[in-house]
Amino acid sequence: MQKSEVLLHYIESLDVGSRISVRQMAMHQHVSAGTAYRAIKAAKDRGLVATIDRVGTVRTDPRPRSTGTSLTFADLVRIINGTVLGGNAGLDKPLEKFVIGAMKNSAMEHYISRNSLLIVGNREEAQMLALRSGAAVLITGGFDSTKEVTQQANAAALPVITTSYDTFTVATMINRALSDQAIRRDILTVASLYTPLADASYLVVPATIADYMAMNEASGHAELPVVSASGRVLGVATPATVLGKRPGSMIERGMEKHPAVVKTAESVATVNHLMQARGINLVPVVDDAGQLLGVLTKATVLAQLQDVPVQERLPDTIADQLSAALHAQDVADSELNACYTVATAPMMTNKYGALNVGVLSGLITSAASKFLRGQGRQNVLVDKLDLTTVRPIQLTAHVEIKLRVLEINRRNAIFDVDIDADKQVAAKALLTCQLLERN
C-alpha cells in the first residue's frame, strides 16, 4: 500500500470532530511535513477533513458534493465571526431554525427542536436545556461556557459557539444567511441533476477502442469519459475521436485529452451554455481533484430548463420586517424632509426592555432607504452611520425618526437624523449613503 493511502486510512480512523495538523500527523506517522500536508489536502478533497475559521482543521463526515442546500453550524461560525467552545463533531450538521432565548426555560422548551440553534446569553440552565433537546447553542455578548456545558456539547456532538455580537445583530445575520441559502436552493445546479458514478458509463485505462464501441452500443451514449485507475478524468471518447482507429488500439489514442468538465456547484444555465458553445452532449462531473463523480447529459439539462417551477416567495428577513414597521408621516416642519413613526415590538428590545441599539441602527438605515426610493434612487448602500444615544427608548414609547437632508447628489446622500421618543430627543445620528446608479 502506498504511503499516501496509509495516511488517508489514518485520517479516516480519527473520530469525527478531532483536530488534525500537519505537525501532529508528521510526528505521529513518522513522515515529512510535506507528505503530511499532501495527505491532509487529499483528505480535504474527499470530504474527510475541513478547515474551519477560528477552529482549525478537523475530521468531518464525508458529505455529498453539492451546492450546500442547507446552512451548517460551520457556516454559522464564519458568518458571525464566532469561536467554537465545544461540540466540534457537530459543526457539519445543518442549521434548520433558530430560537432566541428571551423567555423562561419552561416556555422555551416548547420551541427547541433537533438541529435548531438557541441564541442566548450567559444562562447555563438554558444552554443545557438546548443541548439535551438536540439543539446547538450560540452565546452572545462574548461570554464563555462552563465546563459542564462544554462536556455536554462534546458528548452530544452539538456545537456551542460564542460571539461578541448582541442577540439582535446575530439574529439579523443568521436570518439573512438563511434567506440567501433559500435563494441558492432555488437555483438549478449540477448537483441536483447529474448521474452519479455508480449509474454512469465510463472507460478505465487500459481500455481499447473495441471497449468503447461495446459500451457505446450497450449504454446508448456516444460520448464516454475515460478515467485513470484512480478515477481521475483523462479525456472523453466520441465517435469523431475514434474514427479511423483500429479496434485494438488503446483508448488514449482515440479520445479528446482536454475535455470540458463541470463541478457540482455550477449552475445548469452555465452548463447549458457550455454545451451549446462546444457542441457536446455529455460532460464529466468532477471534484476539486479532477476525480470523476458522474456525468451530465444535454438531454437532462434541456428537460430541466424547460420545466423550471415557479419560485416560491421567500420569507421576509429581519431587515424587511424593520422596514415594514416604519410608517411615513406628514411633515409639518419645513426643515425636515421626512418623518417615520415606528411600531415597536418586544423582539426589538434588549433584556432591560429598551430598544436595542442594533435595531435602532437598522430602523435609521431603513428610513433613509425608504426616503431615497421615494426619490427614485433604488440602489442605496449605507456607507457610514454615527449614532449617539441620549436616553433609552422604552418599548411603549411613541418613536419618531426625523430625516434632514444635508446633501444629496449623483453619488452620495448625507442625512442628519433625530430620533424622538415621546416627543423628547432620544438619539441623534449622521448617516452617509452611496447611491449606485445603473449605467
Short mmCIF file of C-alpha atoms in Angstrom, two decimals:
data_model
loop_
_atom_site.label_atom_id
_atom_site.label_comp_id
_atom_site.label_asym_id
_atom_site.label_seq_id
_atom_site.Cartn_x
_atom_site.Cartn_y
_atom_site.Cartn_z
CA MET A 1 0.00 0.00 0.00
CA GLN A 2 1.33 3.46 -0.92
CA LYS A 3 2.28 5.86 1.85
CA SER A 4 -0.44 8.32 0.80
CA GLU A 5 -3.11 5.63 1.21
CA VAL A 6 -1.72 4.69 4.63
CA LEU A 7 -2.02 8.32 5.74
CA LEU A 8 -5.57 8.57 4.40
CA HIS A 9 -6.54 5.42 6.31
CA TYR A 10 -5.05 7.02 9.45
CA ILE A 11 -7.15 10.16 8.93
CA GLU A 12 -10.27 8.04 8.38
CA SER A 13 -9.61 6.29 11.70
CA LEU A 14 -9.81 9.57 13.64
CA ASP A 15 -13.03 10.44 15.45
CA VAL A 16 -15.26 12.99 13.76
CA GLY A 17 -14.50 16.39 15.29
CA SER A 18 -10.87 15.56 16.10
CA ARG A 19 -8.42 18.32 15.28
CA ILE A 20 -5.58 17.46 12.95
CA SER A 21 -2.46 19.38 11.96
CA VAL A 22 0.47 18.83 9.62
CA ARG A 23 2.93 18.81 12.50
CA GLN A 24 0.93 16.37 14.64
CA MET A 25 0.39 14.00 11.74
CA ALA A 26 4.04 14.12 10.64
CA MET A 27 5.21 13.26 14.16
CA HIS A 28 2.63 10.51 14.71
CA GLN A 29 3.16 8.80 11.33
CA HIS A 30 6.91 9.49 11.08
CA VAL A 31 6.68 11.27 7.74
CA SER A 32 7.85 14.63 6.47
CA ALA A 33 5.73 17.74 6.87
CA GLY A 34 5.33 17.93 3.09
CA THR A 35 3.98 14.37 2.91
CA ALA A 36 1.56 15.07 5.78
CA TYR A 37 0.39 18.29 4.11
CA ARG A 38 -0.34 16.49 0.82
CA ALA A 39 -2.26 13.76 2.66
CA ILE A 40 -4.41 16.32 4.50
CA LYS A 41 -5.09 18.15 1.22
CA ALA A 42 -6.16 14.86 -0.41
CA ALA A 43 -8.39 14.10 2.60
CA LYS A 44 -9.98 17.55 2.25
CA ASP A 45 -10.76 16.83 -1.42
CA ARG A 46 -12.53 13.64 -0.32
CA GLY A 47 -14.51 15.44 2.37
CA LEU A 48 -12.71 13.69 5.24
CA VAL A 49 -11.46 16.92 6.82
CA ALA A 50 -12.44 20.57 6.70
CA THR A 51 -10.71 23.78 7.70
CA ILE A 52 -12.97 25.99 9.80
CA ASP A 53 -12.21 29.60 10.76
CA ARG A 54 -11.15 30.04 14.39
CA VAL A 55 -11.25 26.26 14.89
CA GLY A 56 -8.61 24.76 12.61
CA THR A 57 -8.60 21.57 10.54
CA VAL A 58 -10.97 18.92 11.90
CA ARG A 59 -12.08 15.42 10.90
CA THR A 60 -15.53 15.51 9.33
CA ASP A 61 -18.04 13.10 7.83
CA PRO A 62 -17.71 12.86 4.06
CA ARG A 63 -20.62 14.75 2.58
CA PRO A 64 -22.05 14.64 -0.92
CA ARG A 65 -20.54 17.20 -3.25
CA SER A 66 -23.45 19.56 -3.54
CA THR A 67 -24.02 23.27 -3.58
CA GLY A 68 -24.78 23.36 0.11
CA THR A 69 -28.54 23.05 0.24
CA SER A 70 -28.53 23.86 3.95
CA LEU A 71 -26.62 26.14 6.23
CA THR A 72 -24.31 24.29 8.61
CA PHE A 73 -23.02 25.31 12.02
CA ALA A 74 -19.55 25.61 10.47
CA ASP A 75 -21.01 28.19 8.06
CA LEU A 76 -22.55 29.96 11.04
CA VAL A 77 -19.16 30.26 12.79
CA ARG A 78 -17.77 32.01 9.72
CA ILE A 79 -20.79 34.31 9.27
CA ILE A 80 -20.83 35.65 12.83
CA ASN A 81 -17.06 35.52 13.37
CA GLY A 82 -17.66 33.15 16.27
CA THR A 83 -15.46 30.89 18.38
CA VAL A 84 -16.33 27.24 18.99
CA LEU A 85 -16.20 26.32 22.68
CA GLY A 86 -17.23 22.67 22.30
CA GLY A 87 -19.05 20.12 20.15
CA ASN A 88 -16.68 20.30 17.15
CA ALA A 89 -18.03 16.96 15.88
CA GLY A 90 -21.37 18.60 15.08
CA LEU A 91 -20.11 21.51 13.02
CA ASP A 92 -21.19 19.92 9.74
CA LYS A 93 -24.77 19.42 10.94
CA PRO A 94 -27.45 21.53 9.23
CA LEU A 95 -28.97 24.57 10.90
CA GLU A 96 -32.73 24.35 10.34
CA LYS A 97 -34.01 27.21 12.50
CA PHE A 98 -33.00 29.41 15.42
CA VAL A 99 -34.73 30.38 18.64
CA ILE A 100 -33.99 33.49 20.72
CA GLY A 101 -33.88 32.56 24.39
CA ALA A 102 -35.73 35.56 25.78
CA MET A 103 -38.16 33.53 27.90
CA LYS A 104 -38.24 31.21 30.89
CA ASN A 105 -36.82 27.72 30.43
CA SER A 106 -40.24 26.10 30.85
CA ALA A 107 -41.64 28.18 27.98
CA MET A 108 -38.52 27.83 25.86
CA GLU A 109 -38.62 24.03 25.81
CA HIS A 110 -41.64 24.02 23.51
CA TYR A 111 -39.77 25.90 20.75
CA ILE A 112 -36.47 24.00 20.80
CA SER A 113 -36.11 21.12 18.33
CA ARG A 114 -33.30 18.96 16.97
CA ASN A 115 -30.77 20.71 14.70
CA SER A 116 -32.07 24.09 15.80
CA LEU A 117 -29.99 26.82 17.41
CA LEU A 118 -30.68 28.55 20.71
CA ILE A 119 -29.38 32.13 20.84
CA VAL A 120 -28.92 33.05 24.47
CA GLY A 121 -26.63 34.92 26.86
CA ASN A 122 -24.77 33.50 29.85
CA ARG A 123 -27.67 31.34 31.08
CA GLU A 124 -26.23 27.91 31.85
CA GLU A 125 -29.58 26.21 32.52
CA ALA A 126 -30.97 27.34 29.16
CA GLN A 127 -27.79 26.18 27.40
CA MET A 128 -28.01 22.72 28.99
CA LEU A 129 -31.72 22.51 28.11
CA ALA A 130 -30.91 23.17 24.45
CA LEU A 131 -28.12 20.60 24.30
CA ARG A 132 -30.25 17.90 25.94
CA SER A 133 -33.02 18.67 23.40
CA GLY A 134 -30.67 18.20 20.43
CA ALA A 135 -30.05 21.89 19.69
CA ALA A 136 -26.80 23.80 19.38
CA VAL A 137 -26.09 26.95 21.41
CA LEU A 138 -24.94 30.41 20.38
CA ILE A 139 -23.82 32.56 23.31
CA THR A 140 -23.99 36.29 22.58
CA GLY A 141 -22.14 39.09 24.31
CA GLY A 142 -18.77 37.32 24.23
CA PHE A 143 -19.48 35.12 27.27
CA ASP A 144 -17.71 31.80 27.81
CA SER A 145 -19.37 28.46 28.60
CA THR A 146 -18.96 26.45 31.77
CA LYS A 147 -17.05 23.17 31.92
CA GLU A 148 -20.31 21.23 32.28
CA VAL A 149 -21.84 22.84 29.19
CA THR A 150 -18.71 22.14 27.13
CA GLN A 151 -18.68 18.50 28.25
CA GLN A 152 -22.35 18.10 27.34
CA ALA A 153 -21.70 19.70 23.92
CA ASN A 154 -18.85 17.29 23.20
CA ALA A 155 -20.91 14.28 24.32
CA ALA A 156 -23.90 15.31 22.18
CA ALA A 157 -21.78 16.43 19.19
CA LEU A 158 -23.62 19.78 19.22
CA PRO A 159 -21.62 22.99 18.83
CA VAL A 160 -21.50 25.66 21.50
CA ILE A 161 -20.40 28.92 19.86
CA THR A 162 -19.68 32.32 21.34
CA THR A 163 -19.70 35.69 19.62
CA SER A 164 -19.17 39.27 20.71
CA TYR A 165 -22.24 40.46 18.79
CA ASP A 166 -25.54 41.15 20.55
CA THR A 167 -28.60 38.95 20.10
CA PHE A 168 -30.42 41.11 17.58
CA THR A 169 -27.35 41.58 15.38
CA VAL A 170 -26.59 37.86 15.13
CA ALA A 171 -30.28 37.10 14.55
CA THR A 172 -30.23 39.54 11.63
CA MET A 173 -27.06 37.97 10.22
CA ILE A 174 -28.42 34.42 10.50
CA ASN A 175 -31.79 35.42 9.06
CA ARG A 176 -30.08 36.95 6.04
CA ALA A 177 -27.87 33.88 5.61
CA LEU A 178 -30.89 31.55 5.73
CA SER A 179 -32.66 33.74 3.18
CA ASP A 180 -29.60 33.66 0.89
CA GLN A 181 -29.46 29.90 1.28
CA ALA A 182 -33.10 29.61 0.26
CA ILE A 183 -32.29 31.54 -2.91
CA ARG A 184 -29.38 29.21 -3.65
CA ARG A 185 -31.65 26.20 -3.22
CA ASP A 186 -33.92 27.55 -5.95
CA ILE A 187 -31.04 27.83 -8.43
CA LEU A 188 -30.72 24.68 -10.54
CA THR A 189 -27.21 23.27 -10.19
CA VAL A 190 -25.28 20.30 -11.49
CA ALA A 191 -25.52 18.67 -8.04
CA SER A 192 -29.26 18.17 -8.41
CA LEU A 193 -29.17 16.71 -11.92
CA TYR A 194 -26.07 14.70 -12.69
CA THR A 195 -25.99 10.90 -12.96
CA PRO A 196 -23.76 9.56 -10.15
CA LEU A 197 -20.74 7.40 -10.84
CA ALA A 198 -22.48 4.17 -9.83
CA ASP A 199 -25.05 4.64 -12.62
CA ALA A 200 -22.80 6.26 -15.23
CA SER A 201 -20.96 4.65 -18.15
CA TYR A 202 -17.23 5.35 -18.48
CA LEU A 203 -13.99 3.69 -19.57
CA VAL A 204 -10.98 2.91 -17.38
CA VAL A 205 -7.47 2.66 -18.86
CA PRO A 206 -6.11 0.42 -20.19
CA ALA A 207 -9.26 0.20 -22.34
CA THR A 208 -9.37 -0.15 -26.11
CA ILE A 209 -11.36 1.29 -28.99
CA ALA A 210 -13.24 -2.02 -29.06
CA ASP A 211 -14.24 -1.48 -25.41
CA TYR A 212 -15.58 1.95 -26.35
CA MET A 213 -17.66 0.53 -29.19
CA ALA A 214 -19.13 -2.18 -26.95
CA MET A 215 -20.02 0.26 -24.16
CA ASN A 216 -21.39 2.77 -26.67
CA GLU A 217 -23.79 0.15 -28.01
CA ALA A 218 -24.76 -1.09 -24.54
CA SER A 219 -25.32 2.32 -22.93
CA GLY A 220 -26.57 4.32 -25.87
CA HIS A 221 -24.13 7.13 -25.03
CA ALA A 222 -21.81 8.18 -27.85
CA GLU A 223 -19.64 10.28 -25.54
CA LEU A 224 -17.89 8.40 -22.72
CA PRO A 225 -15.46 9.73 -20.08
CA VAL A 226 -12.08 8.00 -19.85
CA VAL A 227 -10.52 7.79 -16.39
CA SER A 228 -7.31 6.52 -14.82
CA ALA A 229 -7.21 3.55 -12.46
CA SER A 230 -7.56 6.01 -9.56
CA GLY A 231 -10.64 7.64 -11.11
CA ARG A 232 -9.14 10.89 -12.44
CA VAL A 233 -10.64 12.11 -15.72
CA LEU A 234 -8.15 11.78 -18.60
CA GLY A 235 -10.42 12.52 -21.56
CA VAL A 236 -13.66 11.85 -23.38
CA ALA A 237 -14.08 9.37 -26.23
CA THR A 238 -16.55 10.23 -29.00
CA PRO A 239 -17.38 8.81 -32.45
CA ALA A 240 -15.28 11.58 -34.00
CA THR A 241 -12.19 10.84 -31.87
CA VAL A 242 -12.24 7.07 -32.52
CA LEU A 243 -12.98 7.39 -36.22
CA GLY A 244 -10.40 5.51 -38.28
CA LYS A 245 -8.73 3.88 -35.25
CA ARG A 246 -8.22 0.12 -35.08
CA PRO A 247 -10.38 -1.72 -32.51
CA GLY A 248 -7.27 -2.99 -30.69
CA SER A 249 -5.79 0.48 -30.23
CA MET A 250 -5.59 1.95 -26.73
CA ILE A 251 -8.40 4.38 -25.91
CA GLU A 252 -5.85 7.12 -25.14
CA ARG A 253 -5.22 7.32 -28.90
CA GLY A 254 -8.92 7.84 -29.58
CA MET A 255 -10.08 10.42 -27.06
CA GLU A 256 -10.13 14.18 -26.53
CA LYS A 257 -7.41 14.75 -23.96
CA HIS A 258 -8.56 18.10 -22.56
CA PRO A 259 -12.34 17.77 -22.32
CA ALA A 260 -14.78 20.20 -20.81
CA VAL A 261 -15.66 19.22 -17.23
CA VAL A 262 -18.02 20.73 -14.68
CA LYS A 263 -18.35 20.74 -10.90
CA THR A 264 -21.41 20.19 -8.77
CA ALA A 265 -21.76 23.84 -7.70
CA GLU A 266 -22.08 25.18 -11.25
CA SER A 267 -25.48 26.36 -12.41
CA VAL A 268 -27.36 24.39 -15.03
CA ALA A 269 -27.71 27.56 -17.13
CA THR A 270 -23.91 27.85 -17.27
CA VAL A 271 -23.53 24.19 -18.25
CA ASN A 272 -26.18 24.58 -20.96
CA HIS A 273 -24.23 27.50 -22.43
CA LEU A 274 -21.02 25.42 -22.36
CA MET A 275 -22.68 22.50 -24.15
CA GLN A 276 -24.22 24.74 -26.79
CA ALA A 277 -20.96 26.60 -27.41
CA ARG A 278 -18.83 23.46 -27.75
CA GLY A 279 -21.42 21.24 -29.40
CA ILE A 280 -21.22 18.46 -26.82
CA ASN A 281 -23.95 16.21 -25.45
CA LEU A 282 -22.28 14.98 -22.25
CA VAL A 283 -19.86 16.42 -19.71
CA PRO A 284 -17.99 14.64 -16.90
CA VAL A 285 -18.76 15.93 -13.40
CA VAL A 286 -15.61 16.11 -11.28
CA ASP A 287 -14.48 17.14 -7.79
CA ASP A 288 -11.72 19.62 -6.97
CA ALA A 289 -9.09 16.92 -7.54
CA GLY A 290 -10.41 16.01 -11.00
CA GLN A 291 -11.92 12.72 -9.82
CA LEU A 292 -14.98 11.58 -11.77
CA LEU A 293 -18.20 11.92 -9.76
CA GLY A 294 -20.64 11.22 -12.58
CA VAL A 295 -21.92 12.63 -15.88
CA LEU A 296 -24.47 15.19 -17.03
CA THR A 297 -26.20 14.93 -20.40
CA LYS A 298 -27.57 17.68 -22.59
CA ALA A 299 -30.97 15.96 -22.68
CA THR A 300 -31.22 16.19 -18.88
CA VAL A 301 -30.21 19.85 -18.87
CA LEU A 302 -32.73 20.86 -21.53
CA ALA A 303 -35.53 18.92 -19.87
CA GLN A 304 -34.96 20.77 -16.60
CA LEU A 305 -34.61 24.22 -18.14
CA GLN A 306 -37.93 23.77 -19.92
CA ASP A 307 -39.69 22.83 -16.68
CA VAL A 308 -38.39 25.29 -14.06
CA PRO A 309 -41.01 25.63 -11.28
CA VAL A 310 -42.34 29.00 -10.22
CA GLN A 311 -40.20 30.30 -7.39
CA GLU A 312 -41.96 30.50 -4.06
CA ARG A 313 -41.96 33.78 -2.21
CA LEU A 314 -39.09 33.90 0.26
CA PRO A 315 -39.80 34.79 3.88
CA ASP A 316 -39.10 38.35 4.95
CA THR A 317 -35.73 38.98 6.54
CA ILE A 318 -35.45 40.90 9.81
CA ALA A 319 -34.33 43.95 7.79
CA ASP A 320 -37.55 43.64 5.76
CA GLN A 321 -39.57 43.45 8.97
CA LEU A 322 -37.92 46.61 10.30
CA SER A 323 -38.72 48.44 7.08
CA ALA A 324 -42.35 47.30 7.34
CA ALA A 325 -42.51 48.69 10.90
CA LEU A 326 -41.86 52.24 9.60
CA HIS A 327 -44.87 54.40 8.78
CA ALA A 328 -44.46 57.68 6.89
CA GLN A 329 -45.97 60.79 8.48
CA ASP A 330 -46.87 64.18 7.09
CA VAL A 331 -44.03 66.64 7.66
CA ALA A 332 -45.12 69.89 9.29
CA ASP A 333 -41.61 71.21 9.94
CA SER A 334 -40.19 72.83 6.79
CA GLU A 335 -36.66 71.91 7.84
CA LEU A 336 -37.46 68.17 7.77
CA ASN A 337 -37.51 66.09 4.61
CA ALA A 338 -39.22 63.01 6.05
CA CYS A 339 -40.61 61.62 9.29
CA TYR A 340 -41.40 58.00 10.15
CA THR A 341 -43.06 56.53 13.21
CA VAL A 342 -42.10 53.09 14.46
CA ALA A 343 -44.39 50.33 15.67
CA THR A 344 -42.02 48.73 18.19
CA ALA A 345 -42.25 45.08 19.20
CA PRO A 346 -40.79 43.03 22.08
CA MET A 347 -38.29 41.35 19.74
CA MET A 348 -36.69 44.77 19.22
CA THR A 349 -35.77 45.24 22.86
CA ASN A 350 -32.84 44.15 25.00
CA LYS A 351 -33.16 42.37 28.33
CA TYR A 352 -33.85 45.69 30.08
CA GLY A 353 -36.90 46.42 27.95
CA ALA A 354 -35.25 49.22 25.95
CA LEU A 355 -34.91 49.41 22.17
CA ASN A 356 -31.81 47.50 21.08
CA VAL A 357 -29.05 49.69 19.58
CA GLY A 358 -28.73 47.30 16.65
CA VAL A 359 -32.46 47.62 15.98
CA LEU A 360 -32.27 51.40 16.17
CA SER A 361 -29.43 51.44 13.63
CA GLY A 362 -31.46 49.20 11.32
CA LEU A 363 -34.52 51.45 11.62
CA ILE A 364 -32.49 54.55 10.74
CA THR A 365 -30.94 52.98 7.64
CA SER A 366 -34.35 51.58 6.59
CA ALA A 367 -35.93 55.02 6.95
CA ALA A 368 -33.24 56.65 4.80
CA SER A 369 -33.54 53.91 2.18
CA LYS A 370 -37.33 54.35 2.06
CA PHE A 371 -36.97 58.10 1.57
CA LEU A 372 -34.40 57.69 -1.20
CA ARG A 373 -36.50 55.08 -3.00
CA GLY A 374 -39.31 57.63 -2.97
CA GLN A 375 -36.91 59.98 -4.75
CA GLY A 376 -36.26 57.38 -7.43
CA ARG A 377 -32.90 56.26 -6.01
CA GLN A 378 -33.30 52.49 -5.87
CA ASN A 379 -29.71 51.32 -5.32
CA VAL A 380 -28.65 52.54 -1.89
CA LEU A 381 -25.62 51.38 0.07
CA VAL A 382 -25.09 52.59 3.65
CA ASP A 383 -21.55 53.92 3.89
CA LYS A 384 -21.31 55.22 7.47
CA LEU A 385 -23.58 55.65 10.49
CA ASP A 386 -22.53 57.68 13.52
CA LEU A 387 -25.13 57.13 16.25
CA THR A 388 -25.25 58.86 19.61
CA THR A 389 -27.87 57.72 22.12
CA VAL A 390 -29.15 60.24 24.65
CA ARG A 391 -31.52 58.08 26.68
CA PRO A 392 -33.06 54.59 26.49
CA ILE A 393 -36.14 54.13 24.31
CA GLN A 394 -38.72 52.04 26.14
CA LEU A 395 -41.00 49.54 24.43
CA THR A 396 -44.17 51.57 24.98
CA ALA A 397 -42.69 54.86 23.73
CA HIS A 398 -44.00 56.71 20.67
CA VAL A 399 -40.92 56.80 18.43
CA GLU A 400 -40.31 59.19 15.52
CA ILE A 401 -37.36 59.12 13.11
CA LYS A 402 -36.85 62.54 11.51
CA LEU A 403 -34.64 62.88 8.43
CA ARG A 404 -32.98 66.11 7.35
CA VAL A 405 -31.03 66.02 4.07
CA LEU A 406 -27.66 67.73 4.40
CA GLU A 407 -26.52 66.86 0.88
CA ILE A 408 -27.70 64.71 -1.99
CA ASN A 409 -26.04 64.32 -5.40
CA ARG A 410 -25.48 61.65 -8.05
CA ARG A 411 -23.23 59.54 -5.85
CA ASN A 412 -23.93 60.31 -2.19
CA ALA A 413 -26.63 61.27 0.29
CA ILE A 414 -25.96 62.62 3.78
CA PHE A 415 -28.66 62.81 6.47
CA ASP A 416 -28.90 64.43 9.87
CA VAL A 417 -31.28 62.23 11.88
CA ASP A 418 -33.21 62.94 15.07
CA ILE A 419 -34.86 60.08 16.97
CA ASP A 420 -37.58 61.24 19.34
CA ALA A 421 -39.30 59.11 21.97
CA ASP A 422 -42.46 60.58 23.47
CA LYS A 423 -41.56 64.00 21.97
CA GLN A 424 -38.12 64.05 23.61
CA VAL A 425 -34.80 63.58 21.81
CA ALA A 426 -33.55 60.04 22.47
CA ALA A 427 -30.76 59.76 19.91
CA LYS A 428 -29.06 61.61 17.06
CA ALA A 429 -27.28 60.22 14.03
CA LEU A 430 -25.28 61.23 10.98
CA LEU A 431 -25.85 58.85 8.06
CA THR A 432 -23.91 58.71 4.79
CA CYS A 433 -25.16 56.60 1.87
CA GLN A 434 -23.69 55.75 -1.52
CA LEU A 435 -26.10 55.97 -4.43
CA LEU A 436 -25.28 53.32 -7.02
CA GLU A 437 -26.58 54.27 -10.43
CA ARG A 438 -27.08 51.74 -13.22
CA ASN A 439 -25.24 52.54 -16.47
#
